[in-house]
Coordinates of C-alpha atoms in Angstrom, one line a residue:
Chain A
M24 CA 5.1 -0.8 13.7
K25 CA 8.7 -0.3 14.7
R26 CA 10.7 2.6 13.5
S27 CA 13.2 0.5 11.5
T28 CA 10.4 -1.1 9.5
I29 CA 9.0 2.3 8.6
D30 CA 12.4 3.4 7.6
L31 CA 12.7 0.4 5.3
W32 CA 9.4 1.1 3.6
V33 CA 10.1 4.8 3.2
G34 CA 13.5 4.0 1.8
L35 CA 11.9 1.6 -0.7
F36 CA 9.3 4.2 -1.6
V37 CA 12.0 6.8 -2.3
A38 CA 14.0 4.3 -4.3
I39 CA 11.0 3.5 -6.4
G40 CA 10.5 7.2 -6.9
I41 CA 14.0 7.7 -8.1
A42 CA 13.7 4.7 -10.4
A43 CA 10.5 6.2 -11.8
V44 CA 12.2 9.6 -12.5
T45 CA 15.2 7.8 -14.1
F46 CA 12.9 5.8 -16.3
L47 CA 11.0 8.9 -17.3
S48 CA 14.3 10.7 -18.2
L49 CA 16.1 7.9 -19.9
K50 CA 13.4 5.8 -21.6
V51 CA 10.6 8.3 -22.1
A52 CA 12.5 11.6 -22.7
N53 CA 15.5 9.8 -24.3
L54 CA 18.1 11.8 -22.4
T55 CA 21.2 10.2 -24.0
P56 CA 24.4 11.8 -22.8
Q57 CA 26.0 13.3 -25.9
S58 CA 29.6 14.3 -25.9
D59 CA 30.9 16.6 -28.5
T60 CA 33.6 14.2 -29.5
N61 CA 31.5 11.8 -31.5
T62 CA 29.5 14.5 -33.4
Y63 CA 30.4 17.1 -36.0
T64 CA 28.7 20.2 -37.2
L65 CA 27.7 21.2 -40.8
T66 CA 25.9 24.3 -42.0
A67 CA 23.5 24.6 -44.9
E68 CA 21.6 27.5 -46.5
F69 CA 18.0 27.2 -47.6
D70 CA 15.8 29.8 -49.4
N71 CA 12.8 28.7 -47.4
I72 CA 12.8 26.2 -44.5
G73 CA 9.0 25.9 -44.2
G74 CA 8.1 24.4 -40.8
L75 CA 11.5 23.1 -40.0
K76 CA 12.3 23.3 -36.2
V77 CA 15.3 23.0 -34.0
K78 CA 15.9 19.3 -33.0
A79 CA 14.3 18.1 -36.3
P80 CA 15.9 14.9 -37.5
V81 CA 18.5 14.7 -40.2
K82 CA 18.1 11.6 -42.2
S83 CA 20.0 9.9 -45.0
S84 CA 18.1 7.1 -46.9
G85 CA 15.6 7.4 -44.0
V86 CA 18.2 6.6 -41.4
L87 CA 18.6 9.1 -38.5
V88 CA 22.1 10.5 -38.7
G89 CA 21.8 13.7 -36.8
R90 CA 19.7 16.7 -35.7
V91 CA 19.1 20.3 -36.5
S92 CA 20.8 22.3 -33.8
N93 CA 20.2 25.9 -34.8
I94 CA 18.2 27.9 -37.3
A95 CA 19.0 31.6 -38.0
L96 CA 18.3 34.1 -40.7
D97 CA 21.3 35.5 -42.6
T98 CA 20.5 39.2 -42.6
K99 CA 22.9 40.0 -45.5
R100 CA 21.5 37.6 -48.1
Y101 CA 18.1 36.8 -46.4
V102 CA 18.4 33.0 -46.5
A103 CA 17.9 30.6 -43.6
N104 CA 21.1 29.3 -42.1
V105 CA 20.6 25.9 -40.6
T106 CA 23.2 24.2 -38.4
L107 CA 23.2 20.4 -38.4
V108 CA 24.9 18.2 -35.8
L109 CA 25.7 14.8 -37.3
D110 CA 27.0 11.6 -35.8
S111 CA 30.7 11.1 -36.7
K112 CA 30.0 7.5 -37.6
Y113 CA 28.4 8.9 -40.8
Q114 CA 30.6 10.8 -43.2
F115 CA 29.3 12.4 -46.3
S116 CA 31.0 13.5 -49.5
R117 CA 31.6 17.2 -50.3
D118 CA 28.9 17.3 -53.0
T119 CA 26.2 15.9 -50.7
S120 CA 22.8 17.6 -51.2
A121 CA 20.4 18.5 -48.5
E122 CA 16.7 18.9 -49.0
I123 CA 13.8 19.6 -46.6
L124 CA 11.3 16.8 -46.7
T125 CA 8.0 16.1 -45.0
A126 CA 7.2 12.9 -43.2
G127 CA 3.9 11.8 -44.5
L128 CA 1.4 14.2 -46.1
L129 CA 1.2 16.7 -43.2
G130 CA 3.9 15.3 -40.9
E131 CA 6.9 16.9 -39.3
Q132 CA 9.6 18.3 -41.6
Y133 CA 13.1 16.9 -41.6
I134 CA 16.3 17.3 -43.6
G135 CA 17.2 14.5 -46.1
L136 CA 20.9 14.2 -47.1
T137 CA 21.8 12.5 -50.4
Q138 CA 25.3 11.3 -50.8
G139 CA 27.2 12.6 -53.8
G140 CA 30.1 11.2 -55.8
D141 CA 33.0 13.3 -54.6
M142 CA 36.0 11.3 -53.1
E143 CA 36.6 13.8 -50.3
N144 CA 34.3 14.0 -47.3
L145 CA 32.8 17.0 -45.6
K146 CA 34.7 18.1 -42.5
A147 CA 33.4 19.7 -39.3
G148 CA 32.2 23.3 -39.9
D149 CA 31.9 22.7 -43.7
H150 CA 29.0 24.0 -45.7
I151 CA 26.6 22.0 -47.8
T152 CA 26.2 23.9 -51.0
I153 CA 23.5 22.0 -52.9
T154 CA 20.2 22.5 -51.1
S155 CA 16.6 22.5 -52.0
S156 CA 13.9 24.3 -50.1
A157 CA 10.9 23.1 -48.2
M158 CA 7.7 22.4 -50.1
V159 CA 5.2 25.1 -48.9
L160 CA 1.6 24.1 -49.6
E161 CA 0.4 27.6 -50.4
Q162 CA 3.1 28.1 -53.1
L163 CA 2.4 24.7 -54.5
I164 CA -1.3 25.6 -54.8
G165 CA -0.4 28.9 -56.3
K166 CA 1.7 27.3 -59.0
F167 CA -1.1 24.8 -59.7
M168 CA -3.6 27.7 -60.0
T169 CA -1.5 29.7 -62.4
S170 CA -0.9 26.6 -64.6
F171 CA -4.6 25.9 -64.4
A172 CA -5.5 29.5 -65.4
D173 CA -3.4 29.2 -68.6
K174 CA -6.1 27.0 -70.4
P175 CA -9.5 28.2 -69.1
A176 CA -11.1 27.7 -72.6
T177 CA -10.8 24.0 -72.6
G178 CA -12.2 23.9 -69.1
S179 CA -15.4 25.8 -70.1
N180 CA -15.7 23.8 -73.3
A181 CA -15.6 20.6 -71.3
A182 CA -18.2 22.0 -68.9
S183 CA -20.6 23.1 -71.7
A184 CA -20.2 19.8 -73.5
S185 CA -21.2 17.9 -70.5
Q186 CA -24.5 19.8 -70.1
Chain B
M14 CA -40.0 42.7 6.0
M15 CA -36.8 44.6 5.5
E16 CA -35.0 42.1 7.7
K17 CA -36.1 39.2 5.5
L18 CA -34.9 41.0 2.4
L19 CA -31.6 41.9 3.8
S20 CA -30.7 38.5 5.4
P21 CA -29.4 36.8 2.2
F22 CA -27.0 39.7 1.6
R23 CA -26.0 39.7 5.2
H24 CA -25.3 35.9 4.9
L25 CA -23.3 36.4 1.7
G26 CA -21.2 39.1 3.4
A27 CA -20.6 36.9 6.4
L28 CA -19.4 34.1 4.1
T29 CA -17.1 36.4 2.2
I30 CA -15.6 37.9 5.3
N31 CA -15.2 34.4 6.8
A32 CA -13.4 33.2 3.6
I33 CA -11.0 36.1 3.6
W34 CA -10.3 35.6 7.3
R35 CA -9.6 32.0 6.8
L36 CA -7.3 32.8 3.8
G37 CA -5.3 35.2 6.0
F38 CA -5.1 32.7 8.8
A39 CA -3.9 30.0 6.3
S40 CA -1.1 32.3 5.1
R41 CA 0.0 33.0 8.6
F42 CA -0.2 29.3 9.3
L43 CA 2.0 28.5 6.3
L44 CA 4.5 31.0 7.6
A45 CA 4.4 29.4 11.1
I46 CA 5.0 26.0 9.5
L47 CA 8.0 27.2 7.6
L48 CA 9.4 28.9 10.7
N49 CA 8.9 25.9 12.8
S50 CA 10.1 23.3 10.3
G51 CA 13.8 23.6 11.3
Q52 CA 13.0 21.5 14.4
S53 CA 11.0 18.9 12.4
L54 CA 13.7 18.5 9.8
L55 CA 16.3 18.1 12.5
R56 CA 14.2 15.3 14.0
F57 CA 13.7 13.8 10.6
Q58 CA 12.4 10.5 12.0
L59 CA 9.0 12.3 12.6
T60 CA 8.8 13.3 8.9
I61 CA 9.8 9.8 7.8
R62 CA 7.0 8.4 9.8
E63 CA 4.6 10.7 8.1
V64 CA 6.0 9.9 4.6
Y65 CA 5.2 6.3 5.4
F66 CA 1.5 7.1 6.2
A67 CA 1.0 9.7 3.5
G68 CA 3.2 8.3 0.7
V69 CA 3.9 4.6 1.1
L70 CA 0.4 3.7 2.0
S71 CA -0.9 5.6 -1.0
L72 CA 1.2 3.5 -3.4
I73 CA -1.5 0.9 -4.1
I74 CA -4.1 3.4 -5.2
I75 CA -1.6 5.4 -7.2
V76 CA -0.2 2.3 -9.0
V77 CA -3.6 0.8 -9.8
S78 CA -5.2 4.1 -10.9
G79 CA -2.1 5.0 -13.0
L80 CA -2.2 1.6 -14.7
F81 CA -5.9 2.0 -15.6
V82 CA -5.7 5.6 -16.7
G83 CA -2.8 4.7 -19.0
M84 CA -4.8 1.7 -20.4
V85 CA -7.9 3.9 -21.0
L86 CA -5.7 6.5 -22.7
G87 CA -4.2 3.8 -24.9
L88 CA -7.6 2.5 -25.9
Q89 CA -9.3 5.9 -26.5
G90 CA -6.1 7.4 -28.1
Y91 CA -5.8 4.4 -30.4
N92 CA -9.4 4.7 -31.6
T93 CA -9.1 8.4 -32.2
L94 CA -5.7 8.3 -33.8
A95 CA -6.6 5.4 -36.0
R96 CA -9.3 7.5 -37.6
F97 CA -6.6 9.9 -38.9
G98 CA -4.3 7.1 -39.8
S99 CA -1.7 8.1 -37.2
S100 CA -1.9 5.4 -34.6
D101 CA 1.9 5.4 -34.6
A102 CA 1.8 8.5 -32.4
L103 CA 0.0 6.6 -29.6
G104 CA 3.2 6.5 -27.5
A105 CA 3.7 10.2 -27.7
L106 CA 0.1 10.9 -27.0
V107 CA 0.0 8.7 -23.9
A108 CA 3.4 10.0 -22.5
L109 CA 2.7 13.7 -23.2
S110 CA -0.8 13.7 -21.7
L111 CA 0.4 11.8 -18.6
L112 CA 3.6 13.8 -18.0
R113 CA 2.1 17.2 -18.6
E114 CA -1.4 17.0 -17.1
L115 CA -2.9 13.7 -16.0
G116 CA -0.1 12.4 -13.9
P117 CA 0.4 15.4 -11.6
V118 CA -3.3 16.3 -11.4
L119 CA -4.8 12.9 -10.9
A120 CA -2.1 11.8 -8.4
A121 CA -2.7 15.0 -6.5
L122 CA -6.5 14.4 -6.5
L123 CA -6.0 10.9 -5.2
F124 CA -3.4 12.0 -2.7
A125 CA -5.8 14.7 -1.4
S126 CA -8.7 12.3 -1.0
R127 CA -6.6 9.5 0.6
S128 CA -3.9 11.2 2.6
G129 CA -5.1 14.8 2.9
S130 CA -8.4 13.7 4.4
A131 CA -6.6 11.4 6.8
M132 CA -4.3 14.2 7.9
T133 CA -7.3 16.5 8.5
A134 CA -9.1 13.9 10.5
E135 CA -6.1 13.0 12.6
I136 CA -5.2 16.6 13.5
G137 CA -8.8 17.6 14.0
L138 CA -9.3 14.7 16.3
M139 CA -6.2 15.6 18.2
K140 CA -7.6 19.0 18.6
A141 CA -11.0 17.7 19.7
T142 CA -9.5 15.4 22.3
E143 CA -7.3 18.4 23.5
Q144 CA -4.0 16.6 22.7
L145 CA -2.7 19.7 21.0
E146 CA -3.4 21.8 24.0
A147 CA -1.8 19.2 26.2
M148 CA 1.4 19.5 24.1
S149 CA 1.4 23.3 24.5
V150 CA 1.1 22.8 28.2
M151 CA 4.1 20.6 28.1
A152 CA 6.0 23.3 26.2
V153 CA 5.9 21.3 23.0
N154 CA 5.0 23.4 20.0
P155 CA 2.2 21.5 18.2
I156 CA 3.0 23.1 14.9
A157 CA 6.6 21.9 15.1
R158 CA 5.7 18.5 16.5
V159 CA 2.5 17.6 14.6
V160 CA 1.9 19.9 11.7
A161 CA 5.3 20.6 10.1
P162 CA 6.3 16.9 9.7
R163 CA 3.0 16.2 8.0
F164 CA 3.5 19.2 5.7
W165 CA 7.0 18.2 4.6
A166 CA 5.9 14.5 4.2
G167 CA 3.3 15.7 1.8
V168 CA 5.7 17.9 -0.1
I169 CA 8.2 15.0 -0.4
S170 CA 5.7 12.3 -1.3
M171 CA 3.7 14.1 -4.0
P172 CA 6.4 14.3 -6.8
I173 CA 7.4 10.7 -6.1
L174 CA 3.8 9.5 -6.3
A175 CA 3.3 11.6 -9.5
A176 CA 6.4 10.0 -11.1
I177 CA 5.2 6.5 -10.2
F178 CA 1.8 7.4 -11.6
N179 CA 3.4 8.5 -14.8
V180 CA 5.5 5.3 -15.2
M181 CA 2.5 3.1 -14.4
G182 CA 0.3 5.1 -16.9
I183 CA 2.9 4.7 -19.7
F184 CA 3.2 1.0 -18.9
G185 CA -0.6 0.8 -19.1
G186 CA -0.6 2.5 -22.5
Y187 CA 2.2 0.1 -23.6
L188 CA 0.1 -2.9 -22.5
V189 CA -2.9 -1.8 -24.5
G190 CA -1.1 -0.3 -27.5
V191 CA 1.6 -2.9 -28.0
V192 CA 0.6 -6.1 -26.2
M193 CA -3.2 -5.9 -26.8
I194 CA -3.7 -4.0 -30.0
G195 CA -0.4 -5.0 -31.6
L196 CA 1.2 -1.7 -32.6
D197 CA 4.9 -1.9 -33.3
E198 CA 6.9 -1.7 -30.1
G199 CA 9.8 0.2 -31.6
T200 CA 7.5 2.9 -33.1
F201 CA 5.7 3.2 -29.8
W202 CA 8.9 4.0 -27.9
S203 CA 10.7 6.0 -30.6
Q204 CA 7.6 8.3 -31.2
M205 CA 7.5 8.9 -27.4
Q206 CA 11.3 9.6 -27.2
N207 CA 11.2 12.0 -30.2
N208 CA 8.3 14.0 -28.8
V209 CA 9.0 14.1 -25.1
D210 CA 11.5 16.7 -23.9
L211 CA 13.2 16.2 -20.5
H212 CA 13.1 19.7 -19.3
Y213 CA 9.9 20.9 -21.0
D214 CA 7.7 17.9 -20.2
V215 CA 9.2 15.7 -17.5
I216 CA 10.6 18.4 -15.1
N217 CA 7.8 20.8 -15.6
G218 CA 5.3 18.0 -14.8
L219 CA 7.2 17.1 -11.6
T220 CA 7.4 20.8 -10.6
K221 CA 3.7 21.0 -11.0
S222 CA 3.2 18.0 -8.6
L223 CA 5.6 19.7 -6.1
F224 CA 3.3 22.8 -6.0
F225 CA 0.2 20.5 -5.8
G226 CA 1.9 18.7 -2.8
M227 CA 2.4 22.0 -1.0
A228 CA -1.2 23.2 -1.7
V229 CA -2.9 19.9 -0.7
T230 CA -0.9 19.3 2.5
L231 CA -1.3 22.9 3.6
I232 CA -5.1 22.7 3.1
A233 CA -5.2 19.4 4.9
V234 CA -3.2 20.4 8.0
F235 CA -4.9 23.8 8.1
E236 CA -8.4 22.4 8.0
G237 CA -7.5 20.0 10.7
Y238 CA -5.9 22.6 12.9
D239 CA -8.8 25.0 12.3
A240 CA -11.5 22.4 12.7
V241 CA -14.4 22.9 15.2
P242 CA -13.4 20.5 18.0
T243 CA -16.5 18.3 17.8
A244 CA -17.3 15.1 15.9
S245 CA -19.3 17.0 13.3
G246 CA -16.7 19.7 13.1
V247 CA -14.0 17.2 12.3
S248 CA -16.2 15.5 9.7
S249 CA -17.0 18.8 7.9
A250 CA -13.4 19.8 8.0
T251 CA -12.5 16.5 6.3
T252 CA -15.1 17.2 3.6
R253 CA -13.8 20.7 3.1
T254 CA -10.2 19.4 2.7
V255 CA -11.2 17.1 -0.2
V256 CA -13.4 19.7 -1.9
T257 CA -11.0 22.7 -1.5
S258 CA -8.0 20.6 -2.5
A259 CA -9.7 19.4 -5.7
L260 CA -10.7 23.0 -6.6
V261 CA -7.3 24.4 -5.7
I262 CA -5.5 21.7 -7.7
L263 CA -7.5 22.3 -10.8
A264 CA -7.2 26.1 -10.6
L265 CA -3.5 26.0 -9.7
D266 CA -3.0 23.6 -12.7
F267 CA -4.4 26.2 -15.0
V268 CA -2.2 28.9 -13.7
L269 CA 1.0 26.7 -13.7
T270 CA 0.2 25.5 -17.3
A271 CA -0.2 29.0 -18.4
F272 CA 3.2 29.9 -17.0
M273 CA 5.1 26.8 -18.1
F274 CA 3.9 25.8 -21.6

């Protein structure tokens, strides 16, 4: 085989390789070039964020509107300070509420935004004041157990009646 | 009597010393390759020729195996995920297992058995027919002329082959998951995109394959250069290349994974 033919094949090989890496970055890893111009940042405080992670989705009515960009503990008041980066296509009113929800029964956690009724919209750097914490399974079971323990008499009666 | 009892230990000792001697020689050999690669990179035509033989000619086996590995992952993954009602995550499962482990490791194993063994056999036969010595006589450094281009060709080809393996595997998973089983196409891709991180998964996987490329090619050219210059010597060197490469790839994979993830 002549040199030039080999060059052609190797060039093709390298081109396919570059195409493969591009495909992996763009289509598989979803590397979308994000400029700061079409996003804005909001912060929200939660008593408990549960299993929320950085890069978790922020959804409104189930539609992806942004992502969690930072999570930090406020060491003065001991609450979690969550920074959200939202697409500037989506504007929310000042009394928007944020809650931490779970996709499916044991799925990943995300932040759900519910639009309020205020006429003015949140601006970049604003603070979401109405928040509700993540549902933590242990606390839920704990509440259930205490409410169950309030009426043990009926439970034992039912048990003896069935015997 | 004493002699008979001692001989297994003596044998074991000889094997150990031989292994350490070879390890040292291989390290010195790697240094010699790196020192002599300036010449081979200047005459890049030599390396391109070897990329053709090591990389381009491995494309078919890489593409076909990648496709089938992805299809098997799709089938098995679907069956297991469907039991837990999370068959939506099939795209993420296929992509993550390929990008992180299966792509680099399987591509390296295939590369070792297809191109590594060929390199060993070629260099070993050159040694057996005294071509390497003839080069030295003509003041051509055989490491710069024969070994270094093959080494760099392997280092260049391996990440490209691993990336192609990954793409074909993901396509195979797509064929089984979306086309054959009928999962939702949008969910398949969006689950994948939400769970795959460019730096953490894609780049780490390709870095792994770069290390595998270095290890496999070094073993291949070293075994060829170190082969006993007879027919049986070349044949056993080729066998050793495949066996050692496979072991080194898997051991190195563990070490790299422990560092990266």
